Structures are given as C-alpha cells and as structure tokens.
Tab-separated table of C-alpha atoms in Angstrom:
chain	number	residue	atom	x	y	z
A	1	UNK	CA	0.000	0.000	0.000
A	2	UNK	CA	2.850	2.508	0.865
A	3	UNK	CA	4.488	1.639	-2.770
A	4	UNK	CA	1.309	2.578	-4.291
A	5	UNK	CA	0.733	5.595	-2.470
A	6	UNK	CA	4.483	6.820	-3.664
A	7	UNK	CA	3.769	5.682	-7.001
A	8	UNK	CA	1.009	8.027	-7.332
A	9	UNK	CA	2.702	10.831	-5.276
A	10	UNK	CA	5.293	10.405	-7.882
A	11	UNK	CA	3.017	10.428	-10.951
A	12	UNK	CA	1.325	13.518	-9.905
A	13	UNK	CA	5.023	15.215	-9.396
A	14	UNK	CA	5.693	14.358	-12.965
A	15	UNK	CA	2.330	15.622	-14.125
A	16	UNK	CA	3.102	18.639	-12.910
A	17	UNK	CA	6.519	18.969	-14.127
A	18	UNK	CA	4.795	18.089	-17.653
A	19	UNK	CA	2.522	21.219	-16.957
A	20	UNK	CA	5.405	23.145	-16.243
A	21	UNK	CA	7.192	22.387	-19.561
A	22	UNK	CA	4.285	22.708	-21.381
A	23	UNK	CA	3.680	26.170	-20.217
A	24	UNK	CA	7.284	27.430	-20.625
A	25	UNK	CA	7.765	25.841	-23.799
A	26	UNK	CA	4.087	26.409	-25.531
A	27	UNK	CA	2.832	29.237	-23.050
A	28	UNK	CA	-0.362	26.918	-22.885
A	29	UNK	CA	-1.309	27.043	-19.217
A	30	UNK	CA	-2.597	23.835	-17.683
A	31	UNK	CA	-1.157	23.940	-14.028
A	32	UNK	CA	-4.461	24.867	-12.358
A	33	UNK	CA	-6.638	22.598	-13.810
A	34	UNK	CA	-8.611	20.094	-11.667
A	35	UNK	CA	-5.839	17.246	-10.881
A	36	UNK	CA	-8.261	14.520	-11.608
A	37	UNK	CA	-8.560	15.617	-14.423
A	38	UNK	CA	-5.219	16.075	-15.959
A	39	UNK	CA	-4.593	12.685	-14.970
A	40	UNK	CA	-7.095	10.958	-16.753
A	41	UNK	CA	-5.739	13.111	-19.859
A	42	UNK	CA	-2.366	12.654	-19.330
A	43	UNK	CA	-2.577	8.656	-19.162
A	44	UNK	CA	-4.720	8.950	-22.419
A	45	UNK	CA	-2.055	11.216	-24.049
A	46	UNK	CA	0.725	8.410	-22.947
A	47	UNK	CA	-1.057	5.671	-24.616
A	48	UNK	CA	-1.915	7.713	-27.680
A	49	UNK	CA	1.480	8.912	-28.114
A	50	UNK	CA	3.234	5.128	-27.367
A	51	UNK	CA	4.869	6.360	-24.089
A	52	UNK	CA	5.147	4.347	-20.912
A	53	UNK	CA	6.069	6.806	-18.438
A	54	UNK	CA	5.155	10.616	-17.970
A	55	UNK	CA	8.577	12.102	-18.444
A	56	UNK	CA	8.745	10.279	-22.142
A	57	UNK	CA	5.519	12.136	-22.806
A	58	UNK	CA	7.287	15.549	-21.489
A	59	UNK	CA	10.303	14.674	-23.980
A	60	UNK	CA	8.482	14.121	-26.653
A	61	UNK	CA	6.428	16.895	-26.634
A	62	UNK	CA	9.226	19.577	-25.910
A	63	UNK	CA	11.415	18.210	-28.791
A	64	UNK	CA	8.597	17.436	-31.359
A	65	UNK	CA	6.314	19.855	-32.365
A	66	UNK	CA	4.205	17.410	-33.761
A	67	UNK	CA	3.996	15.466	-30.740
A	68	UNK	CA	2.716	18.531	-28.938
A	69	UNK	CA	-0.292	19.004	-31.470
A	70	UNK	CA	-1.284	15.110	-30.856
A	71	UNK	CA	-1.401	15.907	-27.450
A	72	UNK	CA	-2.737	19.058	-27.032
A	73	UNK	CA	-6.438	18.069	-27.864
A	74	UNK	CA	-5.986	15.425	-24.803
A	75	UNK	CA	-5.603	18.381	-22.428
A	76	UNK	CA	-8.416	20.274	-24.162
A	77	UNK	CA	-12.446	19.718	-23.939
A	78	UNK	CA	-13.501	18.960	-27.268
A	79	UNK	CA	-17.295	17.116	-26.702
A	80	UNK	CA	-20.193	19.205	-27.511
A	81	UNK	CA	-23.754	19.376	-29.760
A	82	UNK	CA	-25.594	21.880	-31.307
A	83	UNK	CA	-28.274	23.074	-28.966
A	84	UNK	CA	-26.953	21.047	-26.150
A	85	UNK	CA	-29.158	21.693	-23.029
A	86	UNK	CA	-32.114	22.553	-25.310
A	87	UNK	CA	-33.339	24.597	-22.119
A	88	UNK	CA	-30.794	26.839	-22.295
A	89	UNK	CA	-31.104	28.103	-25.297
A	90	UNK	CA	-34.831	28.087	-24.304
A	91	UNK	CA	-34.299	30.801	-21.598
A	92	UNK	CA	-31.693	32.643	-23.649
A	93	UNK	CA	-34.894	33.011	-26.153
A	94	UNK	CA	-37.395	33.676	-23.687
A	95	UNK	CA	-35.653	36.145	-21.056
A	96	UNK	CA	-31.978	37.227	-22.533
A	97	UNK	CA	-32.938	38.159	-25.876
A	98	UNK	CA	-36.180	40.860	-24.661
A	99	UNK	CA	-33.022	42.341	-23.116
A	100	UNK	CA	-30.411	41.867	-25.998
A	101	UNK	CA	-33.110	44.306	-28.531
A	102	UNK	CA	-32.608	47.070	-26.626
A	103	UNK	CA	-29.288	47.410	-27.650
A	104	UNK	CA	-28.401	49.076	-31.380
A	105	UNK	CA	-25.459	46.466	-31.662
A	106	UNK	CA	-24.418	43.461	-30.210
A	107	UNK	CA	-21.411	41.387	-29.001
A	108	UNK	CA	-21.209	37.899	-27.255
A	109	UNK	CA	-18.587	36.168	-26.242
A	110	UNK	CA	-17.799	31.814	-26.207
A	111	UNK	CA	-15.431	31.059	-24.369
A	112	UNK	CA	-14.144	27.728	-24.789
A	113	UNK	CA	-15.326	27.317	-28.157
A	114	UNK	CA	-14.460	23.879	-29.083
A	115	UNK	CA	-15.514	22.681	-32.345
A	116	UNK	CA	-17.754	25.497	-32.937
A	117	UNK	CA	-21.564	23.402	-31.799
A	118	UNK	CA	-22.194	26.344	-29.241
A	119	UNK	CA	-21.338	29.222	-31.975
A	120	UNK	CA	-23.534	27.647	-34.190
A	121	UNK	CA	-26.436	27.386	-32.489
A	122	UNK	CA	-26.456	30.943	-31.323
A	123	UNK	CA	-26.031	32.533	-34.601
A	124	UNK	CA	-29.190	30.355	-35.268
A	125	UNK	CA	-30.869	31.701	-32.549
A	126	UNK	CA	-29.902	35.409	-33.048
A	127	UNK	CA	-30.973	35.174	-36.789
A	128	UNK	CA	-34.299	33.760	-35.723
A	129	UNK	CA	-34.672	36.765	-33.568
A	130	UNK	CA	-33.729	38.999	-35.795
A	131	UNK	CA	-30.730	40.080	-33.711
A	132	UNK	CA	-27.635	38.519	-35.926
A	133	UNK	CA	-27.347	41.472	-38.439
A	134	UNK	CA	-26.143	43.561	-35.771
A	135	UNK	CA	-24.357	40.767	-33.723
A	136	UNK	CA	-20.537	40.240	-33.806
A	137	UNK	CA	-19.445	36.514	-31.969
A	138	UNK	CA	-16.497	35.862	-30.471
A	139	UNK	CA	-15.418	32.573	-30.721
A	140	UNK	CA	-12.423	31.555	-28.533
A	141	UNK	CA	-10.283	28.374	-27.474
A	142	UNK	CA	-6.710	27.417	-26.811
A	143	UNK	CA	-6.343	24.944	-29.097
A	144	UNK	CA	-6.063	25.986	-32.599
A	145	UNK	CA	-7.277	22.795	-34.873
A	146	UNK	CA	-10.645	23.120	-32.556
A	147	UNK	CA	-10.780	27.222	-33.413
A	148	UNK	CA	-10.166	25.702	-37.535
A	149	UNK	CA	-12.739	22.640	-37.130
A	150	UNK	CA	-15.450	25.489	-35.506
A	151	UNK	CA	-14.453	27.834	-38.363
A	152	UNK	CA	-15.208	25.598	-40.623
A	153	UNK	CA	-18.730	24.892	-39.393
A	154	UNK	CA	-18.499	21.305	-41.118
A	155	UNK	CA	-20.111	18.511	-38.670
A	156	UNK	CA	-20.563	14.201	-39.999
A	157	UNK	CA	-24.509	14.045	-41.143
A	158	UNK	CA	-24.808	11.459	-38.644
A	159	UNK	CA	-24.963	14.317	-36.262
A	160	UNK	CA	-27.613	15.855	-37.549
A	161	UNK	CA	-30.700	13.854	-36.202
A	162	UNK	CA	-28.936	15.102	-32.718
A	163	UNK	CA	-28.368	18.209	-33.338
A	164	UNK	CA	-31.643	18.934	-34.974
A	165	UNK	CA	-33.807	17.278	-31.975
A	166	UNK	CA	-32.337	19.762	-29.788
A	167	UNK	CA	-33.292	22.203	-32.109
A	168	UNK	CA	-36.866	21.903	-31.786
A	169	UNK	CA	-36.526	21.394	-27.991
A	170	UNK	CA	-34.640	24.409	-28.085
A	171	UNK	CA	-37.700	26.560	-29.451
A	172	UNK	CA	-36.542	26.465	-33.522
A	173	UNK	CA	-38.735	28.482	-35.360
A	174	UNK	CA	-38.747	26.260	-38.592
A	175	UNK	CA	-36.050	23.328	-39.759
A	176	UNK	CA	-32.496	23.189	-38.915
A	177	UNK	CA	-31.588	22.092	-42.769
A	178	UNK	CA	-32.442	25.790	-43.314
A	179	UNK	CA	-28.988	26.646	-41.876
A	180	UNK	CA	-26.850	23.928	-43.791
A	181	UNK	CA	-26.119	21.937	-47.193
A	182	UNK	CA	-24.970	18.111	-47.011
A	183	UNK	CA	-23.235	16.407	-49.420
A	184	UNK	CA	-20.699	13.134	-48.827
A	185	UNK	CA	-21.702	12.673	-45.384
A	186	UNK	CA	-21.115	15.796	-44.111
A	187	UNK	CA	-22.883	18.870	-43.479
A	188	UNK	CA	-21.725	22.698	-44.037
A	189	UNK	CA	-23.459	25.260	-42.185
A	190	UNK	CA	-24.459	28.533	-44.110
A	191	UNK	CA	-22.067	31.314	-44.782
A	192	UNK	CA	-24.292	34.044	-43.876
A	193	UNK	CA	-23.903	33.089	-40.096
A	194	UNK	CA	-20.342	33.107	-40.279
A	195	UNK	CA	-19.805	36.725	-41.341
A	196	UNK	CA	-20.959	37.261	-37.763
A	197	UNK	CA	-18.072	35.366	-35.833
A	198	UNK	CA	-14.775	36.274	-35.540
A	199	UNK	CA	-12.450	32.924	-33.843
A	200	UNK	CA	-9.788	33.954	-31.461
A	201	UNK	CA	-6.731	32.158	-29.748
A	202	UNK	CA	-7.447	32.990	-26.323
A	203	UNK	CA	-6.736	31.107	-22.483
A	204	UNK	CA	-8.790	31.990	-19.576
A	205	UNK	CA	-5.625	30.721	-17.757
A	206	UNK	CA	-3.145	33.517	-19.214
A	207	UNK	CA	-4.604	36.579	-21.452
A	208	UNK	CA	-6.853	39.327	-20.342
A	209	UNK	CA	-10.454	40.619	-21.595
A	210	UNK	CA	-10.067	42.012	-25.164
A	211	UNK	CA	-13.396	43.851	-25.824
A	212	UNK	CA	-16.757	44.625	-23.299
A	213	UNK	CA	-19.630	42.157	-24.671
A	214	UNK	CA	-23.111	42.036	-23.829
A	215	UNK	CA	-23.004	38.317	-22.620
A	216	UNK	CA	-20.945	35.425	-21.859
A	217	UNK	CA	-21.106	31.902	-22.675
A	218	UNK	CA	-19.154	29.190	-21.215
A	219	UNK	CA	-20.356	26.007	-20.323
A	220	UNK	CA	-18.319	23.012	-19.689
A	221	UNK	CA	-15.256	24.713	-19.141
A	222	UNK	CA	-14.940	25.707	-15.839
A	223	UNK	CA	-15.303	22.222	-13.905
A	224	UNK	CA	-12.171	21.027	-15.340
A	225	UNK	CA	-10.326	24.139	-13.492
A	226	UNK	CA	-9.036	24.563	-9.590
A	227	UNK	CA	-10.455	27.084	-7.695
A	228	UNK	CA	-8.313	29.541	-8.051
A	229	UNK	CA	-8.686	29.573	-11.884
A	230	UNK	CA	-12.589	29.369	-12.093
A	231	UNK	CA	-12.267	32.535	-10.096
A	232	UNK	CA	-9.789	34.144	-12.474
A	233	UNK	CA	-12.046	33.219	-15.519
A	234	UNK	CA	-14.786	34.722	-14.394
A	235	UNK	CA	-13.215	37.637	-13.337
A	236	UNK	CA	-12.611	38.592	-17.054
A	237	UNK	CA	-16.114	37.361	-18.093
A	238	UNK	CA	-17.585	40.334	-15.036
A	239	UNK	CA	-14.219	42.808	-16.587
A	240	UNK	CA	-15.753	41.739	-19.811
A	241	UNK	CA	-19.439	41.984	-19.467
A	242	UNK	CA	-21.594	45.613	-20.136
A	243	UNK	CA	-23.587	47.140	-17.124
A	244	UNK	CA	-26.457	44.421	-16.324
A	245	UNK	CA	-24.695	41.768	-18.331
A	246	UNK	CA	-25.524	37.938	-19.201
A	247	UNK	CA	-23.334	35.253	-18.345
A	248	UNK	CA	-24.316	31.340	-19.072
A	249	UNK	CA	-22.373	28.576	-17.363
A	250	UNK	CA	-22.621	24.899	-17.459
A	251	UNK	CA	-25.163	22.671	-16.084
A	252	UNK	CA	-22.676	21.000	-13.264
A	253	UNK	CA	-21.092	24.527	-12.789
A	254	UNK	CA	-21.690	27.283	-10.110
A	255	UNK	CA	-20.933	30.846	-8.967
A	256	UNK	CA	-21.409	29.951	-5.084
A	257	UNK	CA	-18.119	30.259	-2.644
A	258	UNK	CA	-16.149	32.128	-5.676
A	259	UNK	CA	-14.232	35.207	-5.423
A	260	UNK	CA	-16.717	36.950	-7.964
A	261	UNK	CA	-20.271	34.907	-6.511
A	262	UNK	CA	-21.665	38.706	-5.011
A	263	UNK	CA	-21.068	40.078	-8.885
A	264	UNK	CA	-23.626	38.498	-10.068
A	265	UNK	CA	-27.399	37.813	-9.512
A	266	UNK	CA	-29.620	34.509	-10.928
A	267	UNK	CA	-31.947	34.995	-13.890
A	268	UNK	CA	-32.823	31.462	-14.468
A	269	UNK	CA	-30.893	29.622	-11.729
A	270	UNK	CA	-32.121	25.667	-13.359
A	271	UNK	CA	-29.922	26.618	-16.529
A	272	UNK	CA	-27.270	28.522	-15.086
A	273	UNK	CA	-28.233	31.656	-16.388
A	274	UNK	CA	-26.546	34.776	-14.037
A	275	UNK	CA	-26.719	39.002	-14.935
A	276	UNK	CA	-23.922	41.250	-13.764
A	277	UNK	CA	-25.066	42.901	-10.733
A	278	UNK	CA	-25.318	46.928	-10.737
C-alpha cells in the first residue's frame, strides 16, 4: 500500500513537471486545472502517443512539435452538440434576448469554443430573432485545430438527427436544414452566419479581456479548473461583461463560494443563467 501511495505521489510530481514544460515551452497554461482531471488526460495522451512513463511524454512533446499538437487536444475539452441543453437556449430566447433588442449592436462572447456546436447554435438563434445582423461573436479556445474545425462549421450528417432534436426542444422556429447543405456525409453550415463570428486564440488561464460584450457563454469549461482559476475566468467574463450583463455557465457549474459569486445575480438559476449585478 505505501508503494502505491508513492507511485502516485510520484506520478502527480511528474504531471506537474509536464505542466510546467508545457507552459514554458508552448505558453499553454494547464497547471491549475482540476488534478483529476489532468490525470485521466495525461494517461490517455501516454497511450496515444506510445509512451510508458510521464517524463517520455514531457520529452516528446518539448522536442517534437508534432507530438505537442497530438497531445494538445488530450488536455483540451472537445465534446459538444448543437443546442446542447435545449433549455438553455430556451431561456436565452425567452428572457436574454427581450433584453439583448434594446441594444443598437451586439457582441457575445464563447469562451471555450471547441468545435464550434455552441457558436452555431447561437447565430441560429440570433438570426431567428432577428438580432444577428447587428451581432458580432467571439469565438475563442486554446487549441487551434478546434478554433479551424469550428471555423469551418463542417459537422458528420450522422450528427444531424442530434443536433436537430435539440433544435426543436430548443424553441426552432422552422427546420435546422435551413442553416446547412450536405453532401458526402457531411454537413456545411451557411455562410451568412459566419460573417458574424470572428475565432480567437485565447486562455482563460493567461490573457486578459479584449473587448466589453453584452453576454458570456461558457459552459463546460470551468469544472475542469481549480479554484483559483474558475475565479480568475470569471473575473474577465464580469471585466468583460456591459452594465447588467448575461453570463451562461454549465449545467454542473456554479458561482457559489467564488471570489466573484456577489457580482452576479440569478436569472434562471435551473440553466445557469446569471446578470452582472449593478
């Protein structure tokens, strides 16, 4: 039992050592994410990469840039769906967006991006409002093949059925084909939404707030942080947000016992919805 305990004592050192490198080699910051977590993603990145112990991994990746991008999308959150939390998107439509109208133009703000299913489905929901035309999207994420695969708004058809259940759940106005073309198994969504998003290299972990937006939406990102860096994220999302701002978190996420949890009041506490206090 004592072996095992130093065996894991000593895995963890090595993780972090790993997270070290990675940050003074790549400047991708990783060292306060949940340890659990990084774990689980380190072991996967050892096995994808053919390395048996941590500090091959850490070699590797230092000396071979293309080892690094295999790796990277191990430490990243790349599982999403358009629409995903229909309700969500329901209360966004029902009391964010008799708010959003008020204002003569628009900016909004995902954070954590990922392969674009979130940006997607709120340039959907914006045109069906009527409130795209004078909507600009920023679409963040550390890892740059997710900010190309979002970009290119291309998902398998297979999706589709998914994506277009939660659609209608979602409050849809008419058909999600309306948005998209398919041809060879995969489906492209429209061009005309895209004008509205602009993608962005950005960490919560390292870079500051780079323009005041009317909301802010990131779900599924904070509970694979520590403490201390759920706090700094959204720190920039209140630096970030306009006078009586929205911010939308994950279902399994929380404001309560943060640093910033008196900045912000509930709108529609069952789907995480918050407004920046005055």
């Amino acid at each position: 039992m004592f072996a095992a305990v130093n065996e894991e004592a000593l895995f963890d050192l090595e993780v972090r050592l790993l997270l070290e490198a990675l940050f003074q080699r790549y400047h991708h910051d990783f060292r306060d994410y949940a340890m659990a977590s990084v774990r689980r993603r380190v072991r996967q990145a050892m096995q994808r990469l053919d390395c048996q112990r941590v500090s091959d991994l850490q070699h590797r990746i230092l000396h071979e840039p293309d080892a690094f991008a295999q790796a990277l999308p191990f430490f990243t959150v790349q599982v999403s769906e358009m629409f995903r939390d229909p309700a969500y998107f329901m209360a966004l439509r029902e009391h964010v967006v008799p708010v959003l109208r008020t204002y003569p133009s628009l900016k909004l703000w995902v954070a954590g991006c990922s392969h674009g299913e979130e940006v997607w489905s709120l340039a959907i929901l914006l045109a069906e409002e009527g409130l795209l035309e004078r909507t600009l999207i920023y679409a963040t994420d550390i890892n740059p093949q997710a900010l190309r695969a979002a970009e290119n708004a291309t998902y398998e058809t297979r999706r589709i059925t998914g994506f277009s259940r939660n659609y209608q759940a979602a409050g849809g106005t008419g058909s999600l084909a309306d948005y998209y073309s398919s041809a060879y198994g995969r489906a492209v969504f429209d061009r005309r939404l895209r004008k509205h998003v602009v993608f962005a290299d950005h960490s919560l972990a390292t870079d500051a707030v780079f323009s005041e937006v009317h909301m802010v939406s990131c779900r599924n990102v904070l509970i694979y942080f520590n403490a201390g860096l759920q706090d700094r994220a959204i720190g920039l999302f209140r630096e970030a947000l306009v006078h009586r701002g929205f911010l939308g978190l994950g279902s399994r996420e929380s404001l309560r016992f943060g640093a910033n949890a008196d900045a912000f009041e509930p709108l529609v506490p069952a789907q995480k919805l918050f407004r920046k206090r005055t």
